Tab-separated table of C-alpha atoms and ligand atoms in Angstrom:
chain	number	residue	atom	x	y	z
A	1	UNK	CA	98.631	60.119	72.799
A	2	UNK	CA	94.627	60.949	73.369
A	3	UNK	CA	95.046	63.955	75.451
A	4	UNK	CA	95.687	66.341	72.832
A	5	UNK	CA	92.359	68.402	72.633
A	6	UNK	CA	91.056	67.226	76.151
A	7	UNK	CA	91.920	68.125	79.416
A	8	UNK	CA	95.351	70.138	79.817
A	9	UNK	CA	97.785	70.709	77.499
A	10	UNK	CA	101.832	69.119	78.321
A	11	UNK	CA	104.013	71.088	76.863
A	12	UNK	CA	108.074	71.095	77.553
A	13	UNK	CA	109.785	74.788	77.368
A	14	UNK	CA	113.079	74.069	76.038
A	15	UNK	CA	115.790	75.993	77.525
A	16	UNK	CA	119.987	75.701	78.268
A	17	UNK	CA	121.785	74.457	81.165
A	18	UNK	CA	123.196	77.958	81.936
A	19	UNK	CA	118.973	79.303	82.136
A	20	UNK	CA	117.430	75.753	83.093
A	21	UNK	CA	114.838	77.576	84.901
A	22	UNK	CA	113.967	80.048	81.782
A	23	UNK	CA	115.034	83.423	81.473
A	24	UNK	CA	113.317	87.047	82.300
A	25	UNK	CA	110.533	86.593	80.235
A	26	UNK	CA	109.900	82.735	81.850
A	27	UNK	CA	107.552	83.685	84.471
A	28	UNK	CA	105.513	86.011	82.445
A	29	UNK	CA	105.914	82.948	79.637
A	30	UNK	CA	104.418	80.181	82.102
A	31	UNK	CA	101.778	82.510	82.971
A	32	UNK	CA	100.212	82.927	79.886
A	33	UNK	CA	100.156	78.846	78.936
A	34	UNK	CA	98.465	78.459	82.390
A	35	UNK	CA	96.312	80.539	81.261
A	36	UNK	CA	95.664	78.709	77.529
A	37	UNK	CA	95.463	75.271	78.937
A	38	UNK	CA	98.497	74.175	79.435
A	39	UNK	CA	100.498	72.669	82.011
A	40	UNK	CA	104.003	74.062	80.964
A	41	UNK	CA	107.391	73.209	82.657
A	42	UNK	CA	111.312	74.376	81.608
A	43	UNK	CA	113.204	71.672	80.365
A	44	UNK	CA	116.787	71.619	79.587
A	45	UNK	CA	116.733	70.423	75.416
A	46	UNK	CA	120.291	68.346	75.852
A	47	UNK	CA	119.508	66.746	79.454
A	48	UNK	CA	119.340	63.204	78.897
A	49	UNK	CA	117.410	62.783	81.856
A	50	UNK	CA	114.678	64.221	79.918
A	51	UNK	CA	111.645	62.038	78.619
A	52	UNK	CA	110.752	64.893	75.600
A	53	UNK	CA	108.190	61.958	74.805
A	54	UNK	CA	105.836	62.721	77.969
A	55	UNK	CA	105.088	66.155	76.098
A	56	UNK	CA	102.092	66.980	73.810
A	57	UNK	CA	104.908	69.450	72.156
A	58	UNK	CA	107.955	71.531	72.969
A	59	UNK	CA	108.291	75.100	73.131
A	60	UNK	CA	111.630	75.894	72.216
A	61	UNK	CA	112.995	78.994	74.161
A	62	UNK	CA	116.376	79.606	75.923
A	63	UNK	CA	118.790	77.317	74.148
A	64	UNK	CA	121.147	80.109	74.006
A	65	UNK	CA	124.163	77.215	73.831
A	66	UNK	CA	123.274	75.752	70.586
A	67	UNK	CA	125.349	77.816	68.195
A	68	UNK	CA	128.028	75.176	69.811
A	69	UNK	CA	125.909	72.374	69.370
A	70	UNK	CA	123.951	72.799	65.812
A	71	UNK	CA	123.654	69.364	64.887
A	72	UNK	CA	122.647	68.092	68.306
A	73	UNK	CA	120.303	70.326	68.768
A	74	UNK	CA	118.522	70.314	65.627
A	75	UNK	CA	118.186	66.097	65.672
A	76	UNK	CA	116.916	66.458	69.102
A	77	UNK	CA	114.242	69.153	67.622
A	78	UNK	CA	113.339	66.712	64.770
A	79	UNK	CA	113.120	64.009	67.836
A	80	UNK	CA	110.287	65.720	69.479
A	81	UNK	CA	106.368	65.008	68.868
A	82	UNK	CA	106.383	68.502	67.451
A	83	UNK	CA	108.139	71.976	68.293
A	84	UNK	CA	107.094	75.290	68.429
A	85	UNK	CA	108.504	77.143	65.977
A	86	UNK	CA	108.252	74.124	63.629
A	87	UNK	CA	111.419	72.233	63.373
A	88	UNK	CA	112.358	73.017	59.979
A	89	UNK	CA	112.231	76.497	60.357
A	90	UNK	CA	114.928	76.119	63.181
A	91	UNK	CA	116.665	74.364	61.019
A	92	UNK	CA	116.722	77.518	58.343
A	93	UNK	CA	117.000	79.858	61.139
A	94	UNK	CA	119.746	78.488	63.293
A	95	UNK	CA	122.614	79.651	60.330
A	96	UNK	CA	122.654	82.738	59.604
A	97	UNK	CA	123.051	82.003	55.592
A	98	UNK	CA	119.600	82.475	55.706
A	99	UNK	CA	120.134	86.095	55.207
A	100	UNK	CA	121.119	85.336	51.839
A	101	UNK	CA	117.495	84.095	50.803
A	102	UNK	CA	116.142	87.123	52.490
A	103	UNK	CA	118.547	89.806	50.460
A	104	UNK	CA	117.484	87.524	47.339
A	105	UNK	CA	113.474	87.523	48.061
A	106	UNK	CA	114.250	91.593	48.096
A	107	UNK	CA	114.283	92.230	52.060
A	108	UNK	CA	117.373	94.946	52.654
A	109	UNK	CA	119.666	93.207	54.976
A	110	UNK	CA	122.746	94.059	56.211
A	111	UNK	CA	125.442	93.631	53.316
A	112	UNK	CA	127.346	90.549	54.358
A	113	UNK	CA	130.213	88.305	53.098
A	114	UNK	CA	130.131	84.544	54.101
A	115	UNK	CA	133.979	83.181	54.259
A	116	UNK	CA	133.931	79.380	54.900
A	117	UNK	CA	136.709	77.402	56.466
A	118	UNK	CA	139.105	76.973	53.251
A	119	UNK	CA	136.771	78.895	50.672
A	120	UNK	CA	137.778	81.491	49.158
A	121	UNK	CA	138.978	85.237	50.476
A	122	UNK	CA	136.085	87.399	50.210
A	123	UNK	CA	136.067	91.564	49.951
A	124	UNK	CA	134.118	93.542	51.991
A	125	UNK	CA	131.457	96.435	50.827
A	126	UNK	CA	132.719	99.868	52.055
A	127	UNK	CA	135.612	100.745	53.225
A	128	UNK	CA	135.276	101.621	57.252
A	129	UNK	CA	134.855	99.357	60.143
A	130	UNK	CA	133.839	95.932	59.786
A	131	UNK	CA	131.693	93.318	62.075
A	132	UNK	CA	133.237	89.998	61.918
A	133	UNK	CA	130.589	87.118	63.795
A	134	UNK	CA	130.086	83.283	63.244
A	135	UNK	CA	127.489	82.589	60.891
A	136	UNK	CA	125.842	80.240	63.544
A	137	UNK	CA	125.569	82.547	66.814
A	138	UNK	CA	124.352	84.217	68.831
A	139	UNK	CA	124.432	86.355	72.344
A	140	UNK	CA	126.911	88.359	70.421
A	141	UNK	CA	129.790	85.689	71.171
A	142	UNK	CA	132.820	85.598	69.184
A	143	UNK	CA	131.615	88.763	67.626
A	144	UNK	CA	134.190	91.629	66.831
A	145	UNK	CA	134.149	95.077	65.633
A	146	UNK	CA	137.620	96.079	63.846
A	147	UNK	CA	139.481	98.887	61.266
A	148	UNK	CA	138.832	96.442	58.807
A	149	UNK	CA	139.477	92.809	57.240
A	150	UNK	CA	143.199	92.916	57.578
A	151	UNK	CA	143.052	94.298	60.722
A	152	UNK	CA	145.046	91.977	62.993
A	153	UNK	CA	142.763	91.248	65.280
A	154	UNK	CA	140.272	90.828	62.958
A	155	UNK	CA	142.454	88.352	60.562
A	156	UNK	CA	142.724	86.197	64.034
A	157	UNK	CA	139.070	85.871	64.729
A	158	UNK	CA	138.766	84.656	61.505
A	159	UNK	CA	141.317	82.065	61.570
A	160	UNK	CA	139.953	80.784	65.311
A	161	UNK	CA	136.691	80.320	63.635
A	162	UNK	CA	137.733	78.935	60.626
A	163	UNK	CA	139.831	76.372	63.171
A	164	UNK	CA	136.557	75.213	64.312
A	165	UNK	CA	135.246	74.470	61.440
A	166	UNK	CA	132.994	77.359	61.268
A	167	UNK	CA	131.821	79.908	58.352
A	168	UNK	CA	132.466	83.232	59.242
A	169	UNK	CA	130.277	86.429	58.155
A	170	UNK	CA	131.372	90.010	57.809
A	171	UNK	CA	129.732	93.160	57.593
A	172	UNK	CA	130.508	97.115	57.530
A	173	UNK	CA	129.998	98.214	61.141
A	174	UNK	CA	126.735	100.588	59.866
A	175	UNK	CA	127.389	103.144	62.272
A	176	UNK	CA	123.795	104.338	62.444
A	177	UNK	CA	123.397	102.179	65.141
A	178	UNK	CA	125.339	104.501	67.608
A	179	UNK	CA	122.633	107.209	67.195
A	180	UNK	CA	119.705	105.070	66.561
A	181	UNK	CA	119.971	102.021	68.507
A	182	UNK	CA	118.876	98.458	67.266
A	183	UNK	CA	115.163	98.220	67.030
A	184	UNK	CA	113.791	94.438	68.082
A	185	UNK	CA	109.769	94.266	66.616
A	186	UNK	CA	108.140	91.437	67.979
A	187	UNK	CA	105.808	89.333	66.757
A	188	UNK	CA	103.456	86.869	68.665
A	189	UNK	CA	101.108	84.629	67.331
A	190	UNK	CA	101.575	86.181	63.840
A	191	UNK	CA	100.572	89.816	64.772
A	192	UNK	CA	103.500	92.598	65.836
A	193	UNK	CA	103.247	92.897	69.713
A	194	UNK	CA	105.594	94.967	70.511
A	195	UNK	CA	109.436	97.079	69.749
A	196	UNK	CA	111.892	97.995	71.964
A	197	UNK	CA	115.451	99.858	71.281
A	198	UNK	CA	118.640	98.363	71.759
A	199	UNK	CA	122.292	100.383	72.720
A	200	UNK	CA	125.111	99.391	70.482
A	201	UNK	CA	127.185	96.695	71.615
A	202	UNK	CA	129.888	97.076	69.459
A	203	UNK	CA	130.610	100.868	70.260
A	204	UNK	CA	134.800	100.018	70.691
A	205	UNK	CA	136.757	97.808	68.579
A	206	UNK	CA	137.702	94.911	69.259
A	207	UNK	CA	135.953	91.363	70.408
A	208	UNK	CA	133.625	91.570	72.972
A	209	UNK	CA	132.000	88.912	75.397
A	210	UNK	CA	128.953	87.685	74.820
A	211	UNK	CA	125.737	89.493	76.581
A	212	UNK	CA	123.893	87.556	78.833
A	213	UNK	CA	119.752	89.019	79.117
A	214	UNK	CA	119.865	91.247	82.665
A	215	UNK	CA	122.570	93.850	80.388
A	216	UNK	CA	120.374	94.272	77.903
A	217	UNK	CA	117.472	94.811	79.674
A	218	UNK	CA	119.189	97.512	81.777
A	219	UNK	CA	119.196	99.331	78.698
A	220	UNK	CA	116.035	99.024	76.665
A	221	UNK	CA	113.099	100.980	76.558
A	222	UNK	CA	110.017	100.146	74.461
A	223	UNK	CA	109.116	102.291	71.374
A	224	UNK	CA	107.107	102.339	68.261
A	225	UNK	CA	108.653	101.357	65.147
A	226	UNK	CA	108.420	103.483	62.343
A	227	UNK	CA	106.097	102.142	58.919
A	228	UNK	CA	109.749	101.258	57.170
A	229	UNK	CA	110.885	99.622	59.779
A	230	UNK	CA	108.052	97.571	60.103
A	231	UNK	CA	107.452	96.751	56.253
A	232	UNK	CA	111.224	95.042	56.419
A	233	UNK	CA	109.887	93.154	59.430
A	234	UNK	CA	107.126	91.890	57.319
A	235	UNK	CA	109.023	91.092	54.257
A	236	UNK	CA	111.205	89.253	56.261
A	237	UNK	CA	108.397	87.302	58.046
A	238	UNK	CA	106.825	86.637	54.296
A	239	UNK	CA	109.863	85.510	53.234
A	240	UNK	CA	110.611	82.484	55.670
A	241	UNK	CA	109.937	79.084	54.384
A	242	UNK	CA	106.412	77.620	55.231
A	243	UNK	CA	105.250	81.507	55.557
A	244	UNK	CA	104.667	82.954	58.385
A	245	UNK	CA	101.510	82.083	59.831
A	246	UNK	CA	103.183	78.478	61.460
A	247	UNK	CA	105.226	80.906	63.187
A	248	UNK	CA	104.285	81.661	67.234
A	249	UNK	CA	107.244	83.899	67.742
A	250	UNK	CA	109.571	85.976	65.801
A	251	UNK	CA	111.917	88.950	66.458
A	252	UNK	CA	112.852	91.209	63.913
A	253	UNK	CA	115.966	93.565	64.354
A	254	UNK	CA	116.658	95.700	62.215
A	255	UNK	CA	119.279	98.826	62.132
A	256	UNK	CA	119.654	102.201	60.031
A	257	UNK	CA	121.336	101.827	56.690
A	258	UNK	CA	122.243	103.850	54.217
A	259	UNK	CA	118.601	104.775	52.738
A	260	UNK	CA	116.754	103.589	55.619
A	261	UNK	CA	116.276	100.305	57.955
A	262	UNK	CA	118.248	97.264	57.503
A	263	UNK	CA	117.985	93.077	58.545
A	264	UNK	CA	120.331	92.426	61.162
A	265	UNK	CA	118.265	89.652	62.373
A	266	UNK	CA	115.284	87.609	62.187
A	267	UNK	CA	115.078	85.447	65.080
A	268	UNK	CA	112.515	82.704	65.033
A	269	UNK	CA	114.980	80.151	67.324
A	270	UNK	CA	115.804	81.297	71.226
A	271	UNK	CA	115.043	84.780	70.760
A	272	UNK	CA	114.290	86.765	74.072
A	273	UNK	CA	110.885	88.392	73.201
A	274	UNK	CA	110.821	91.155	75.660
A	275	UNK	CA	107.295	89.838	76.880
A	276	UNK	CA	107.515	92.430	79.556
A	277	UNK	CA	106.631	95.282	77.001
A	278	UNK	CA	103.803	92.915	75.633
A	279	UNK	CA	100.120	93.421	76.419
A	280	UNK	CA	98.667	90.849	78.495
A	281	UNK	CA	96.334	90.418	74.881
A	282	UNK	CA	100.003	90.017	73.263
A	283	UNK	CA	101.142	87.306	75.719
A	284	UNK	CA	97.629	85.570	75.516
A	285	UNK	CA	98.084	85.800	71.759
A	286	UNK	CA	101.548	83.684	72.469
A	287	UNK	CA	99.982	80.931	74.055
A	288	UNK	CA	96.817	80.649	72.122
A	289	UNK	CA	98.810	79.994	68.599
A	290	UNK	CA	101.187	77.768	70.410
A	291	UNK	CA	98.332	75.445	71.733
A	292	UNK	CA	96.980	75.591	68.387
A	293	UNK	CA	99.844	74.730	66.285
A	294	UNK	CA	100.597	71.796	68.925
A	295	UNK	CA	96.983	70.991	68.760
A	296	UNK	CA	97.131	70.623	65.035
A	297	UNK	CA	97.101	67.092	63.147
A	298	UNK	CA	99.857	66.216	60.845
B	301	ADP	N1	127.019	95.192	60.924
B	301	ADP	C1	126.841	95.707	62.147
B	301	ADP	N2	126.888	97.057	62.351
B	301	ADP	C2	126.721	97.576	63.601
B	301	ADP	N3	126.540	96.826	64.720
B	301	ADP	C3	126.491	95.483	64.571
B	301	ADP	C4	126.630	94.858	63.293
B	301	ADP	N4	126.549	93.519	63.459
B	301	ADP	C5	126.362	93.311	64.780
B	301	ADP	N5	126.326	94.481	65.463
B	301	ADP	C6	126.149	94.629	66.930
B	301	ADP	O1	126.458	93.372	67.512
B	301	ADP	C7	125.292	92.810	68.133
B	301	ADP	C8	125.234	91.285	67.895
B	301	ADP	O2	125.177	91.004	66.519
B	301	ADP	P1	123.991	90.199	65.858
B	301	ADP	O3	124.205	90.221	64.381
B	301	ADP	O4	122.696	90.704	66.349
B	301	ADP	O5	124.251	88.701	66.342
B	301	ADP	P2	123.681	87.847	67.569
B	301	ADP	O6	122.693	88.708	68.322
B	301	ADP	O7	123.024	86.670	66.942
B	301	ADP	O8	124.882	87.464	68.362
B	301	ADP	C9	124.115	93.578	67.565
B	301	ADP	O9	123.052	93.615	68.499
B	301	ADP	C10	124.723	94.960	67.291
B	301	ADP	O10	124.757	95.754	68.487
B	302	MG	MG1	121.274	90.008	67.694
């Protein structure tokens, strides 16, 4: 491949069957790689019909169905001339185990309790409402708020996942949420863009369906996170492997805790970025660092 660093740039957006031609934030997206240099076209990442080779590099955005698909989805990634995030971190990213590295390399994180199918019965901290979620998820499926572990509902959500083979995590329901929202920092091209506040989704108990993009953006409205909120977004970012500066895109979330903000999430995979609330500068940013890192030898 010779093109790479003359004329225009190919690159593939990766996206899902359900979104094949991108989500909200596509057009604004698109846009912006024009912009850059690139020619940039939605692809969906499991269409065979797909010839991922006729890229300079991938841009991996709405794969919102991988969670169903790990292993697929992560040899396709390897597959590809290169992908944006790197692949690796997808790799890390796309379980949500990771959250144990973060909680180890000091970032507070939501207190969690990984059960895996035939491991051991685990306790949970606290004693009020728990969040029971797949450890590989997302869009809030399979996800259920309930009195607690031995709640029946809750015992049966556990037991369906386990039946699938999958590792289960539970957390207290921090109820801080229901007066403070979720707060989603993003970060583009290694600088914070942008925060917006999330509703609770879990505000009854019980297992709800998984979100789709339009209901939460009915509901956000931008802010300006506060300086602890941001320091866990950047201990978080420090703390992924291969640092953060290969990283194009993240999304922090982060909710109250006890003594101040907690990890829910760092999203460096499929992550809706909210480029609405960006700066033009911040969506510029976007595109800049992904031409570079797909410009980039080795
Ligand atoms: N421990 C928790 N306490 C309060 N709310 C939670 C908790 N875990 C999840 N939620 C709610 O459920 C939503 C989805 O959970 P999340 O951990 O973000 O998984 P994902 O977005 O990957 O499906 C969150 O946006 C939040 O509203
Ligand atoms: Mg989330």
């Amino acid at each position: 491949m010779t093109t790479v660093g003359r004329g225009r740039m190919r690159i593939g957006v990766a996206t899902c069957r359900a979104a094949p031609d991108l989500d909200e934030d596509g057009p604004l997206l698109l846009a912006a790689l024009d912009a850059a240099g690139a020619d940039a076209v939605p692809a969906v990442w499991d269409d065979p019909g797909v010839d991922w080779a006729r890229f300079d590099g991938v841009l991996v955005r709405s794969t919102w169905d991988y969670p169903l698909h790990r292993g697929a989805f992560l040899s396709w990634a390897r597959g590809c001339r290169r992908t944006v995030n790197p692949a690796g971190v997808l790799a890390w990213n796309t379980d949500k185990r990771y959250l144990q590295d973060l909680a180890r390399a000091g970032v507070p994180t939501v207190p969690t309790v990984f059960l895996a199918p035939g491991g051991p019965a685990g306790g949970v901290p606290g004693a009020g409402d728990v969040v029971v979620k797949p450890a590989v998820s997302g869009s809030a499926a399979d996800t259920g708020r309930f009195a607690g572990l031995s709640d029946p509902g809750a015992a049966a959500l556990v037991a369906a996942l386990h039946a699938q083979g999958r590792t289960v995590m539970v957390q207290p329901y921090l109820s801080g949420i229901d007066t403070q929202g979720e707060t989603s920092m993003v970060f583009l091209g290694g600088g914070f863009s942008h925060a917006v506040r999330r509703e609770p989704l879990l505000g009854d108990v019980g297992v709800r369906r998984a979100v789709v993009v339009a209901d939460v953006l009915g509901t956000v409205r931008r802010v300006e996170p506060d300086d602890a909120q941001l320091a866990v977004a950047r201990a978080a970012l420090d703390a992924v492997p291969g640092g953060r500066a290969a990283l194009s895109y993240a999304r922090v979330d982060v909710i109250p805790g006890d003594s101040g903000p907690v990890l829910l999430e760092l999203e460096v995979t499929d992550c809706f970025l909210f480029l609405a609330s960006a700066t033009p500068a911040g969506r510029a940013q976007l595109a800049e660092h992904v031409l570079g890192e797909l410009r980039r030898e080795g």
